[in-house]
mmCIF file of C-alpha atoms in Angstrom:
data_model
loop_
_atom_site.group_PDB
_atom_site.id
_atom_site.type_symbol
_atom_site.label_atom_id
_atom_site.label_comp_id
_atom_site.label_asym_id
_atom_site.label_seq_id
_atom_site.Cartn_x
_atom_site.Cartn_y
_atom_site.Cartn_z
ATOM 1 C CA UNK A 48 -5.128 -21.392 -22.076
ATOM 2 C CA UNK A 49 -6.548 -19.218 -19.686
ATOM 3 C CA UNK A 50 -5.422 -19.037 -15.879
ATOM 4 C CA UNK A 51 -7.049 -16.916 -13.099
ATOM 5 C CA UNK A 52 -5.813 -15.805 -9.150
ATOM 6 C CA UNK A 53 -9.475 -16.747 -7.471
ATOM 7 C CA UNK A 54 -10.044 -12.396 -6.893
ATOM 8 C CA UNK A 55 -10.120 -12.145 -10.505
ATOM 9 C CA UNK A 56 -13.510 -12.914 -11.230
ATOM 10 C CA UNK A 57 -14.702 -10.742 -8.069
ATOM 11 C CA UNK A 58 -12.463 -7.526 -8.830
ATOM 12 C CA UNK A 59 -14.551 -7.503 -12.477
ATOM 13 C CA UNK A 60 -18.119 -8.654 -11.218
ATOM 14 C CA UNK A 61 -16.890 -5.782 -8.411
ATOM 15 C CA UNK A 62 -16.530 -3.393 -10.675
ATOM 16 C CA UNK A 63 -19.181 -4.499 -13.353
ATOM 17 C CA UNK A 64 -22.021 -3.910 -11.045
ATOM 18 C CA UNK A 65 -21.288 -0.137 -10.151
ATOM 19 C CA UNK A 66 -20.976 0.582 -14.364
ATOM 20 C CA UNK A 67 -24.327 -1.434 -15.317
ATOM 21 C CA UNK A 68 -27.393 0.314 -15.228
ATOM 22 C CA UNK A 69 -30.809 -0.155 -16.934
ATOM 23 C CA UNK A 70 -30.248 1.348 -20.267
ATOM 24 C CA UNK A 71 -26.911 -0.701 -21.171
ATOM 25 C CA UNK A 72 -28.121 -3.794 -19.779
ATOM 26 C CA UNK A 73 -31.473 -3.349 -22.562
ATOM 27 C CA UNK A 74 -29.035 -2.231 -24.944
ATOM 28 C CA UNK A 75 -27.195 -5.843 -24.711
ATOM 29 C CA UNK A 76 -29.873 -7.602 -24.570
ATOM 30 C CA UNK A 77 -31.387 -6.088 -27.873
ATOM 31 C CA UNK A 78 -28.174 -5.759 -29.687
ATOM 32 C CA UNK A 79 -27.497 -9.750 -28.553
ATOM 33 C CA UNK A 80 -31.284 -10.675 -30.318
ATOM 34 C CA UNK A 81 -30.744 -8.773 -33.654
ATOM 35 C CA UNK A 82 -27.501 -10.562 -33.984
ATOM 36 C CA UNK A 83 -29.193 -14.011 -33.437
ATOM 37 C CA UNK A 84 -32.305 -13.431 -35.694
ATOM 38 C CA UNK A 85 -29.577 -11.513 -38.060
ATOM 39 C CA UNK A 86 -31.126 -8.147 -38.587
ATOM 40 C CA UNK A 87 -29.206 -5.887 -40.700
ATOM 41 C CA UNK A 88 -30.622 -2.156 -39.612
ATOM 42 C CA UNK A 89 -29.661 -2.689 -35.851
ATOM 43 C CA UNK A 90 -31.079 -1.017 -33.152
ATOM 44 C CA UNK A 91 -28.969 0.129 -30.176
ATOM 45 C CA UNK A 92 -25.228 0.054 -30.312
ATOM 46 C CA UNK A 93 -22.448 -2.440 -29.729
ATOM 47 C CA UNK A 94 -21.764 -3.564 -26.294
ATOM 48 C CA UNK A 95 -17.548 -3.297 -27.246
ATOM 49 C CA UNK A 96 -15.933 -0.786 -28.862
ATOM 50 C CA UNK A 97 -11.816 -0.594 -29.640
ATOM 51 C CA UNK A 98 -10.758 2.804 -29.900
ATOM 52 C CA UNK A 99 -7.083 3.391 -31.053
ATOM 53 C CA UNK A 100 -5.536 6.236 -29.807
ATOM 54 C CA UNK A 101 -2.370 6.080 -31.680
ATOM 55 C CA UNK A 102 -0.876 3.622 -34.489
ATOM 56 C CA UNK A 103 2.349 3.813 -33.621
ATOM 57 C CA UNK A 104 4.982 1.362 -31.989
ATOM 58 C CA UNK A 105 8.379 1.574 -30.281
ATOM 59 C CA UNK A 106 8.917 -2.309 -31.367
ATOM 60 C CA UNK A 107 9.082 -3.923 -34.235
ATOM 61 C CA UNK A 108 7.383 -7.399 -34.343
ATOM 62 C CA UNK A 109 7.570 -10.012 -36.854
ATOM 63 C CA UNK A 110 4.150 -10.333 -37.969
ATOM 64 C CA UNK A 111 2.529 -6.804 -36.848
ATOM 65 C CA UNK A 112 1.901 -4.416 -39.858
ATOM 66 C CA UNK A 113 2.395 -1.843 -37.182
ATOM 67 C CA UNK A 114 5.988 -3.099 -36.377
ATOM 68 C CA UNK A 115 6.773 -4.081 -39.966
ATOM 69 C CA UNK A 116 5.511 -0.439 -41.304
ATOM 70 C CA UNK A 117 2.932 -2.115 -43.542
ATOM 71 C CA UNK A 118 -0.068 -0.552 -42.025
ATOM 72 C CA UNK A 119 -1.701 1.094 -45.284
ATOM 73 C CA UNK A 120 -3.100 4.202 -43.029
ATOM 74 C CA UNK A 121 -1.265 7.559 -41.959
ATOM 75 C CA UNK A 122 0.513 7.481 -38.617
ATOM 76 C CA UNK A 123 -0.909 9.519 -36.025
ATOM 77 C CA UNK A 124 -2.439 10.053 -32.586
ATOM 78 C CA UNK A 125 -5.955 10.669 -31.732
ATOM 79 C CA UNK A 126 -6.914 14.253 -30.358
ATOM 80 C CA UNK A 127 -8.735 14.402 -27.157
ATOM 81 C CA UNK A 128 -11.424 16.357 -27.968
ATOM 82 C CA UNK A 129 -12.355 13.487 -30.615
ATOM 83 C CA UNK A 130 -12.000 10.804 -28.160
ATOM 84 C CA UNK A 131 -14.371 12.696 -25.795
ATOM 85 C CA UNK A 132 -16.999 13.234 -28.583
ATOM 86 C CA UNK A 133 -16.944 9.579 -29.287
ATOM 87 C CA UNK A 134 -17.197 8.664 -25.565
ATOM 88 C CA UNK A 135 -19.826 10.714 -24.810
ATOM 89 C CA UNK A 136 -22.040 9.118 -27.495
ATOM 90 C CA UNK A 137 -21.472 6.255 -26.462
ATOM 91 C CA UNK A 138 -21.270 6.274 -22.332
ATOM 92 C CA UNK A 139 -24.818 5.495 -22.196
ATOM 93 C CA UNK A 140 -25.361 2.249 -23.770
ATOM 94 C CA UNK A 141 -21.295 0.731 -24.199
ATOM 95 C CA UNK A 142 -19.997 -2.214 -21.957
ATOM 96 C CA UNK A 143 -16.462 -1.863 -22.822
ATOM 97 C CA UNK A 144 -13.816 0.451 -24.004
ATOM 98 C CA UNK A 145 -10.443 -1.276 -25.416
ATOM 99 C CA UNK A 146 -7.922 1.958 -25.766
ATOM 100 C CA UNK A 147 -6.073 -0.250 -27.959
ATOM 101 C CA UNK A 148 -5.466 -2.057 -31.682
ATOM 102 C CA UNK A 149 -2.579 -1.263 -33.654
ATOM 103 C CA UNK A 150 -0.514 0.972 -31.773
ATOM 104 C CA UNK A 151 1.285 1.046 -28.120
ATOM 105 C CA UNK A 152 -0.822 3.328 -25.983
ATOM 106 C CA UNK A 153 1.584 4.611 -23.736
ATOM 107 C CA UNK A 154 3.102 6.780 -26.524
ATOM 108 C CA UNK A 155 0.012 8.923 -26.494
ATOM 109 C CA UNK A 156 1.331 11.909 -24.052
ATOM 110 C CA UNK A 157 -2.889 12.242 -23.001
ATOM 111 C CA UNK A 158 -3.977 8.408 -22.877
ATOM 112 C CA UNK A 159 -4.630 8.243 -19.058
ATOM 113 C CA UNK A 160 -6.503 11.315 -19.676
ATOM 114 C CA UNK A 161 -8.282 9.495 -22.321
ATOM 115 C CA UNK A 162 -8.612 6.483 -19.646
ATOM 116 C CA UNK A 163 -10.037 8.586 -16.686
ATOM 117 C CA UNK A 164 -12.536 9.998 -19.346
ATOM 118 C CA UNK A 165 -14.304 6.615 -20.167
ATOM 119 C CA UNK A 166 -13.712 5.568 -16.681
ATOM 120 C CA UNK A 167 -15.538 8.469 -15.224
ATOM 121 C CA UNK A 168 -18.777 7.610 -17.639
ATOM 122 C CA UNK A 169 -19.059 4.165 -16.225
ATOM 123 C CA UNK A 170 -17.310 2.314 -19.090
ATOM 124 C CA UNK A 171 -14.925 -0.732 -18.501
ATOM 125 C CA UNK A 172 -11.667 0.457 -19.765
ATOM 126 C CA UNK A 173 -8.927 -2.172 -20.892
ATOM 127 C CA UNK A 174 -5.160 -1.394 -22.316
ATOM 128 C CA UNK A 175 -2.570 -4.066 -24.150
ATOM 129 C CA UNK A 176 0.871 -2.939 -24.104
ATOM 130 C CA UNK A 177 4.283 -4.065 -24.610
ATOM 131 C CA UNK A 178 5.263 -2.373 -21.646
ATOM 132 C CA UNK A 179 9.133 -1.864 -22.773
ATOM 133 C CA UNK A 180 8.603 1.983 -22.361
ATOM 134 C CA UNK A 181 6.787 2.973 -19.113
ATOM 135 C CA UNK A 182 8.086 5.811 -16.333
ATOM 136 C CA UNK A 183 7.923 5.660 -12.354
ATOM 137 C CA UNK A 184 4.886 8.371 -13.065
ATOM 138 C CA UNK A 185 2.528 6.277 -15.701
ATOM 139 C CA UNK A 186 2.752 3.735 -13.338
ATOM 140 C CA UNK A 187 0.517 5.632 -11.165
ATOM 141 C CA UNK A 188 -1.552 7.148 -13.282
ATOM 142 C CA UNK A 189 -2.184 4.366 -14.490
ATOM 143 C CA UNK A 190 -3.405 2.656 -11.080
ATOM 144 C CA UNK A 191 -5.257 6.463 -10.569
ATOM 145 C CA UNK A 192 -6.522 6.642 -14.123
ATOM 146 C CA UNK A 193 -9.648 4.105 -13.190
ATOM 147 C CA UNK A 194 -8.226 1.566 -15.617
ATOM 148 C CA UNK A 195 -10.153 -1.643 -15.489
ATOM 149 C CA UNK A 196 -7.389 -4.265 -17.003
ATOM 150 C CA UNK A 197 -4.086 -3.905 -18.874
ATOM 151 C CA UNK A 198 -2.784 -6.904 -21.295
ATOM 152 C CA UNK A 199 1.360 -7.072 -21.217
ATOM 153 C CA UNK A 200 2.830 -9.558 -23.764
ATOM 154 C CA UNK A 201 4.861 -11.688 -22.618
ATOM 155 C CA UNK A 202 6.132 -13.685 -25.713
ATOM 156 C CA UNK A 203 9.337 -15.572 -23.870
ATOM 157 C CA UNK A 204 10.948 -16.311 -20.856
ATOM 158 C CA UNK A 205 14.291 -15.642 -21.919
ATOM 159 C CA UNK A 206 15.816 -12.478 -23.478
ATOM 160 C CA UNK A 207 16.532 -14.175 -26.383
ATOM 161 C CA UNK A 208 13.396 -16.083 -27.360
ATOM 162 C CA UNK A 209 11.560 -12.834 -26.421
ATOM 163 C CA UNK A 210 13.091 -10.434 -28.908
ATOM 164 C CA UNK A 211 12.325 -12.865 -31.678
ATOM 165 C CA UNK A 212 9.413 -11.672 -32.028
ATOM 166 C CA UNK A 213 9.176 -8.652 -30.051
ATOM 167 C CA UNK A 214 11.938 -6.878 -32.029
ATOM 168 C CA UNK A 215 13.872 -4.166 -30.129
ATOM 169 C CA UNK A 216 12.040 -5.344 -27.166
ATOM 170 C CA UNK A 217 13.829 -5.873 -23.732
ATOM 171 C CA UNK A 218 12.172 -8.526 -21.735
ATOM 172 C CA UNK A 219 13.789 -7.539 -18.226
ATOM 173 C CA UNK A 220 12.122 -4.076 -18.668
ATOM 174 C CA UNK A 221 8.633 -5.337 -19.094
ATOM 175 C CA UNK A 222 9.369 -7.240 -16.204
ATOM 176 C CA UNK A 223 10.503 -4.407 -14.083
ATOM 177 C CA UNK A 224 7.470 -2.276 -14.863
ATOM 178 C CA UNK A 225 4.969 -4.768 -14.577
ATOM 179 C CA UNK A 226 6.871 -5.117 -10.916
ATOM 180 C CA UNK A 227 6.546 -1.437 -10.572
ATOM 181 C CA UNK A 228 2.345 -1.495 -11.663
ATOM 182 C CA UNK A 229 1.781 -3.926 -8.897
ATOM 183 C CA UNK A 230 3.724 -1.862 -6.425
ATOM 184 C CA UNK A 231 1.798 0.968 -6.761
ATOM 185 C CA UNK A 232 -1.224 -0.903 -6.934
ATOM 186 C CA UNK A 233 -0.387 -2.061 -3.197
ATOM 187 C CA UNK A 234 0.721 1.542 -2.172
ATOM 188 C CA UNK A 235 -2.434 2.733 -3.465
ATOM 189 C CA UNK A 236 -4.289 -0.245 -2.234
ATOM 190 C CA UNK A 237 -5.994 -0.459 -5.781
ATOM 191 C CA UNK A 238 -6.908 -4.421 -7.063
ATOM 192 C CA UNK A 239 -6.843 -2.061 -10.420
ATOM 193 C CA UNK A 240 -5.868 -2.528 -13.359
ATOM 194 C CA UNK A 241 -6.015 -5.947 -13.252
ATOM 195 C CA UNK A 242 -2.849 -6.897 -14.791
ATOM 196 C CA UNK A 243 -2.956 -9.634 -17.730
ATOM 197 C CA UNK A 244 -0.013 -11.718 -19.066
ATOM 198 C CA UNK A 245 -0.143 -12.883 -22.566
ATOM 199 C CA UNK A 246 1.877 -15.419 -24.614
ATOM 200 C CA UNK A 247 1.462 -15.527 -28.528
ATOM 201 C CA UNK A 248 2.431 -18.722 -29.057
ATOM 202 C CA UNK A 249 5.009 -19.154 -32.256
ATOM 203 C CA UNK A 250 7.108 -22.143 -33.088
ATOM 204 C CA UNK A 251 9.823 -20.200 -31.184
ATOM 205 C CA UNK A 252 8.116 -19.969 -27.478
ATOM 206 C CA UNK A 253 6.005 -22.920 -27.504
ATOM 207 C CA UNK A 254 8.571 -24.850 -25.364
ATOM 208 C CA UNK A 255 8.712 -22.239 -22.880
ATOM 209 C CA UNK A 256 5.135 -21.787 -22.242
ATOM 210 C CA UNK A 257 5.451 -23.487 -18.391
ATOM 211 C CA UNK A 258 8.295 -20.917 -17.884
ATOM 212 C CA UNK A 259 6.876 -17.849 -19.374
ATOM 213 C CA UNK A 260 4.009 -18.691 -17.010
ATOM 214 C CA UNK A 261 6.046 -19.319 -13.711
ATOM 215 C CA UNK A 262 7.856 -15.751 -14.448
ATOM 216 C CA UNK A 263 3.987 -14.170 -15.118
ATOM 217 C CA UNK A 264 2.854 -15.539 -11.845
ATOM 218 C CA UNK A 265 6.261 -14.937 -9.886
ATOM 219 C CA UNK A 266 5.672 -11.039 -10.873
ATOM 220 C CA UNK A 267 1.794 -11.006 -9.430
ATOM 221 C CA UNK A 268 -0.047 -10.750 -12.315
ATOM 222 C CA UNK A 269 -4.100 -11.775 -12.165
ATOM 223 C CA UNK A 270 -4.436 -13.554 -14.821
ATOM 224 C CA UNK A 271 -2.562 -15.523 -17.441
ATOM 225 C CA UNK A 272 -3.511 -16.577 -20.772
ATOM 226 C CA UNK A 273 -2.234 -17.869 -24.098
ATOM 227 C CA UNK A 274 -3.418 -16.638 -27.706
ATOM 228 C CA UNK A 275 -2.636 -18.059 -31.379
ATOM 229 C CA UNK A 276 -0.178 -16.072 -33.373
ATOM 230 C CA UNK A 277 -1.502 -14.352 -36.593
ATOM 231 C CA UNK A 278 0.296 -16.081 -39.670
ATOM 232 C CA UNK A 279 -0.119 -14.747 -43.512
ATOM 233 C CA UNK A 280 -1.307 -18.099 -44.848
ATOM 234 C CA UNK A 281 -0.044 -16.811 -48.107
ATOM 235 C CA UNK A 282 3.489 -16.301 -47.086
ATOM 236 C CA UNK A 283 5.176 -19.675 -46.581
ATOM 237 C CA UNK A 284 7.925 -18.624 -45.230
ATOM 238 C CA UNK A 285 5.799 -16.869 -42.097
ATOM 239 C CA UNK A 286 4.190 -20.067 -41.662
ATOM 240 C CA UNK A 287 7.268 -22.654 -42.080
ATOM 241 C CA UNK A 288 8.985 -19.662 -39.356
ATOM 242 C CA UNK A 289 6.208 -18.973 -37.332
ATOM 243 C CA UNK A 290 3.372 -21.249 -36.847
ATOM 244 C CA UNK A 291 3.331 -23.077 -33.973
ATOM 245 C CA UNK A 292 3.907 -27.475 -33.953
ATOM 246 C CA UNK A 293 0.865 -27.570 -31.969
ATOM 247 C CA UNK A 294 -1.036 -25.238 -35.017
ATOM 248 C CA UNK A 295 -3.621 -26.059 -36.796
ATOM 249 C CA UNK A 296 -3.482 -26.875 -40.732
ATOM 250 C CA UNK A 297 -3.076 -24.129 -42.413
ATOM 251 C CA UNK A 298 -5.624 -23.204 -44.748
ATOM 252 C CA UNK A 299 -5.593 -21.011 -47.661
ATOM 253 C CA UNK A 300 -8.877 -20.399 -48.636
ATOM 254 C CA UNK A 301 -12.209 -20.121 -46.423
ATOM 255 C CA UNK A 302 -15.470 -21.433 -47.329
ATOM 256 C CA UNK A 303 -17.824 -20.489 -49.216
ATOM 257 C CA UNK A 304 -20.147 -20.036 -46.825
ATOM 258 C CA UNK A 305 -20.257 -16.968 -45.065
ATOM 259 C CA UNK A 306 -20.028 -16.751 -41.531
ATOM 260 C CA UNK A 307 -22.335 -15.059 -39.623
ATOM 261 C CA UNK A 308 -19.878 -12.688 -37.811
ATOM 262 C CA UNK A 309 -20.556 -11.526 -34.706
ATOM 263 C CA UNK A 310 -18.155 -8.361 -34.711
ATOM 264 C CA UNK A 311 -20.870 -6.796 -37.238
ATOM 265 C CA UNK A 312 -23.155 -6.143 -34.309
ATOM 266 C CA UNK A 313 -21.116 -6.821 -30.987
ATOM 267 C CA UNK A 314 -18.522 -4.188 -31.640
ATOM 268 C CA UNK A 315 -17.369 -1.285 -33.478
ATOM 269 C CA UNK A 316 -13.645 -0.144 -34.166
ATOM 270 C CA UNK A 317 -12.567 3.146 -34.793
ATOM 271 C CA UNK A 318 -8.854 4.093 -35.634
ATOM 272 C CA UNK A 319 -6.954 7.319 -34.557
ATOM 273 C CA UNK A 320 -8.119 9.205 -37.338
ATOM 274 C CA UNK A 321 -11.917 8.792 -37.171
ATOM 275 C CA UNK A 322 -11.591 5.745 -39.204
ATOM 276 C CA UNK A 323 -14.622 3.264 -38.742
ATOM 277 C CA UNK A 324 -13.144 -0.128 -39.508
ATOM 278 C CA UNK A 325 -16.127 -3.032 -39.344
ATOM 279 C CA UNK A 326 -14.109 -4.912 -36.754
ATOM 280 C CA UNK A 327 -10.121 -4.899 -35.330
ATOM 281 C CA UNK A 328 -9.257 -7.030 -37.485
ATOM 282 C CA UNK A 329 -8.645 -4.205 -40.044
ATOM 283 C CA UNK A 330 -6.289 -1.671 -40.484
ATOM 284 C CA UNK A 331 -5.657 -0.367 -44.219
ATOM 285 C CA UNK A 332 -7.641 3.040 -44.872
ATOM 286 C CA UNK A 333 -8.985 1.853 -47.918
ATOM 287 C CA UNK A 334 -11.690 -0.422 -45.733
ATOM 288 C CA UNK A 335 -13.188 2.053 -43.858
ATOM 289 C CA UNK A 336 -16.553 1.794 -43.937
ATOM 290 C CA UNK A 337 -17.056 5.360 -42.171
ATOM 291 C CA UNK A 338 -14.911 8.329 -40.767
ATOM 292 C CA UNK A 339 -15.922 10.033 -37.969
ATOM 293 C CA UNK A 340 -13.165 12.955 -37.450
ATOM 294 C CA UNK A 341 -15.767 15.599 -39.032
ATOM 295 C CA UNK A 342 -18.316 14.628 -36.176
ATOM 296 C CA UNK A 343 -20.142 12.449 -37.649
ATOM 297 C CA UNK A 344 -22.932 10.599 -35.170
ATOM 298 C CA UNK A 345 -22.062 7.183 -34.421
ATOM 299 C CA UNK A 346 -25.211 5.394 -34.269
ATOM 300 C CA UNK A 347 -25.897 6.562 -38.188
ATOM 301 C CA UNK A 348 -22.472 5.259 -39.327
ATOM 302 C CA UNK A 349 -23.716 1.989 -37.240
ATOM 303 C CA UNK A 350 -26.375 1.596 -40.142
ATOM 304 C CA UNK A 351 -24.829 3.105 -42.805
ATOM 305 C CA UNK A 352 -24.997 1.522 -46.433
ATOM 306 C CA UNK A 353 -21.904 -0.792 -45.998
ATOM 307 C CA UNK A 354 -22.531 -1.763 -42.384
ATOM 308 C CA UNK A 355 -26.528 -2.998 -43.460
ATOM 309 C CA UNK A 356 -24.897 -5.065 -46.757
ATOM 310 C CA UNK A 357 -21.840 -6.658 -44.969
ATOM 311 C CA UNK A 358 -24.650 -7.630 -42.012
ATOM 312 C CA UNK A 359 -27.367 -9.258 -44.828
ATOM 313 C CA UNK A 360 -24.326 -10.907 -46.623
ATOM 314 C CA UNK A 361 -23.077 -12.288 -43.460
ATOM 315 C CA UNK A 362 -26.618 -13.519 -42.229
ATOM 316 C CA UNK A 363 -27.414 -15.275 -45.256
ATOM 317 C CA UNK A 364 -29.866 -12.668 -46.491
ATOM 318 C CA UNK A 365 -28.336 -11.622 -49.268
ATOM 319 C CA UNK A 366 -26.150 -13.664 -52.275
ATOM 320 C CA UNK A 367 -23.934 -11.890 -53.462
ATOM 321 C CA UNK A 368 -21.279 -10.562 -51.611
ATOM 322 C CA UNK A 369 -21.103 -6.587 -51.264
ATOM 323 C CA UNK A 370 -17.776 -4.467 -52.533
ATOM 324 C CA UNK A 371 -17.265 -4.402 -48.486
ATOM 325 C CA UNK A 372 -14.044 -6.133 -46.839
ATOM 326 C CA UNK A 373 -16.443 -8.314 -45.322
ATOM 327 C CA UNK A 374 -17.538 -9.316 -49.138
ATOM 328 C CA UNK A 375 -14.297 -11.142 -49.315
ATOM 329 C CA UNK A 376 -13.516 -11.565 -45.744
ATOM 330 C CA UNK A 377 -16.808 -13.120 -45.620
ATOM 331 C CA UNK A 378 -17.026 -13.138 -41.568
ATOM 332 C CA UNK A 379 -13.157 -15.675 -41.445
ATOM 333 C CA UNK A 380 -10.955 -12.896 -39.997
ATOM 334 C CA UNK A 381 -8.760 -16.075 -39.546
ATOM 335 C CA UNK A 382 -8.156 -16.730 -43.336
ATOM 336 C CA UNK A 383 -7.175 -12.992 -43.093
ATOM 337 C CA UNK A 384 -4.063 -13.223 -40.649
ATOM 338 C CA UNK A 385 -3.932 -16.227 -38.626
ATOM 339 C CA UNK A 386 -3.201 -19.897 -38.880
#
């Protein structure tokens, strides 16, 4: 489910037509044709990249490996200086920055630095937070920071459905700083960030979806939407817990055949620590298929040795499937951890 206010759509075409420019547009548009005729050496670089500035959390949900300390990778925040280098390789030919994946950005004492950085090269910066720990002064740098969108969960519309999942979380703070966000956006007279509401649907919230979404609208948000929970097939009690009555079957196995994944050439993830992961779906150190935190360029860990044998596995090029997480993922992030 996915709900607009009708200057949504205008605020981002807005802003998307003073960051595009010649050389991104041909990057797309090349990237986009080696991923349909399923090239493997790609040319270019991906339209999307998530960049995690920190891996830590002030919550504790359910089903996060963040928030249940199962993350398999050191704790830590990204240094500036690396998030520049990485930026600056990239502000040429990227789309979109997402300062996010499995940590809460607002614990990073530099991330609207970080923010105004991309911002400033032309790239579309988005955030997700939880929003339980925000002061009076992030709010505005936040609005000042040239931050294109910021996600808030909103995973019940009662304190008590909400901190099911969102453990340690306090609903009626999220909703007084996504109150204070849009106040400062009207001080400032900024339509930016655009603010998001998200529900994960569970078993617990799905009878308060038309509630959760009065209360998003209520606030002033710009856009609502609602996004399938992530569910350890394996672990039946997860699933008899967590999954919602509307879910799908749960499935325990994928299929044989591979997928042709698009995250192999639409987008590139890299971690806090210079971590390449070969989408967000990852998080354990042991799958890295690069590390960056030495300086290494980019666009050569783009075509390194694991990225060209996940791509010909995934495109049907190749049989057997390389010693890669996509060898056993085999392009069904879903079977991975979600219903």
């Amino acid at each position: 489910m996915k709900e607009v206010r009708g200057s949504y759509w205008r605020h981002r075409l807005s802003r998307f037509l003073k960051q595009n420019s010649r050389r991104r547009w041909s990057n797309f548009v090349l990237v986009e044709a080696q991923y349909r005729l399923g090239v493997s050496r790609v040319h270019g670089l991906p339209p999307l990249m998530y960049i995690d500035p920190i891996n830590y959390c002030n919550l504790h949900c359910s089903l996060c490996p963040t928030g249940q300390r199962t993350l398999g990778r050191k704790s830590g925040r990204m240094p500036v200086d690396m998030f520049r280098n990485i930026v600056d390789q990239i502000a040429d030919r990227v789309y979109i920055v997402n300062l996010y994946n499995w940590g809460e950005p607002l614990l990073h004492p530099r991330i609207f630095d970080m923010a105004d950085y991309a911002a400033s090269k032309g790239l579309s910066v988005r955030m997700s937070s939880n929003l339980n720990r925000m002061t009076s002064e992030q709010a505005r740098l936040m609005v000042e920071s040239g931050l294109e969108e910021l996600l808030v969960d909103f995973d019940g519309a009662t304190q008590v459905t909400y901190e099911r999942y969102r453990i340690g979380g306090n609903l009626a703070v999220v909703v007084e700083n996504v109150r204070k966000i849009i106040e400062v956006k009207r001080q400032l007279k900024s339509p930016f960030p655009l603010v998001t509401a998200r529900t994960l649907v569970t078993r617990r919230n799905e009878s308060e979806i038309p509630a959760i979404r009065a209360l998003a609208w209520s606030l002033g948000v710009d856009r609502f939407c609602t996004a399938p929970v992530y569910v350890d097939v394996n672990r039946a009690e997860d699933t008899r817990e967590w999954l919602p009555e509307s879910g799908r079957t749960a499935k325990r196995t994928p299929p044989n055949q591979p997928r042709k994944c698009d995250q192999l050439w639409r987008n590139l993830t890299v971690s806090w620590d210079g971590g390449v992961f070969p989408c967000c779906w990852f998080h354990q150190r042991e799958y890295d298929f690069a590390d960056v935190s030495g300086g290494a360029g980019l666009a050569a860990v783009w075509n390194n040795e694991e990225f060209v044998k996940s791509r010909s596995f995934l495109a049907g090029k190749t049989e057997a499937a390389p010693d890669t997480a996509c060898g056993w993922c085999r392009g069904y992030p879903e079977y991975y951890y979600r219903y």
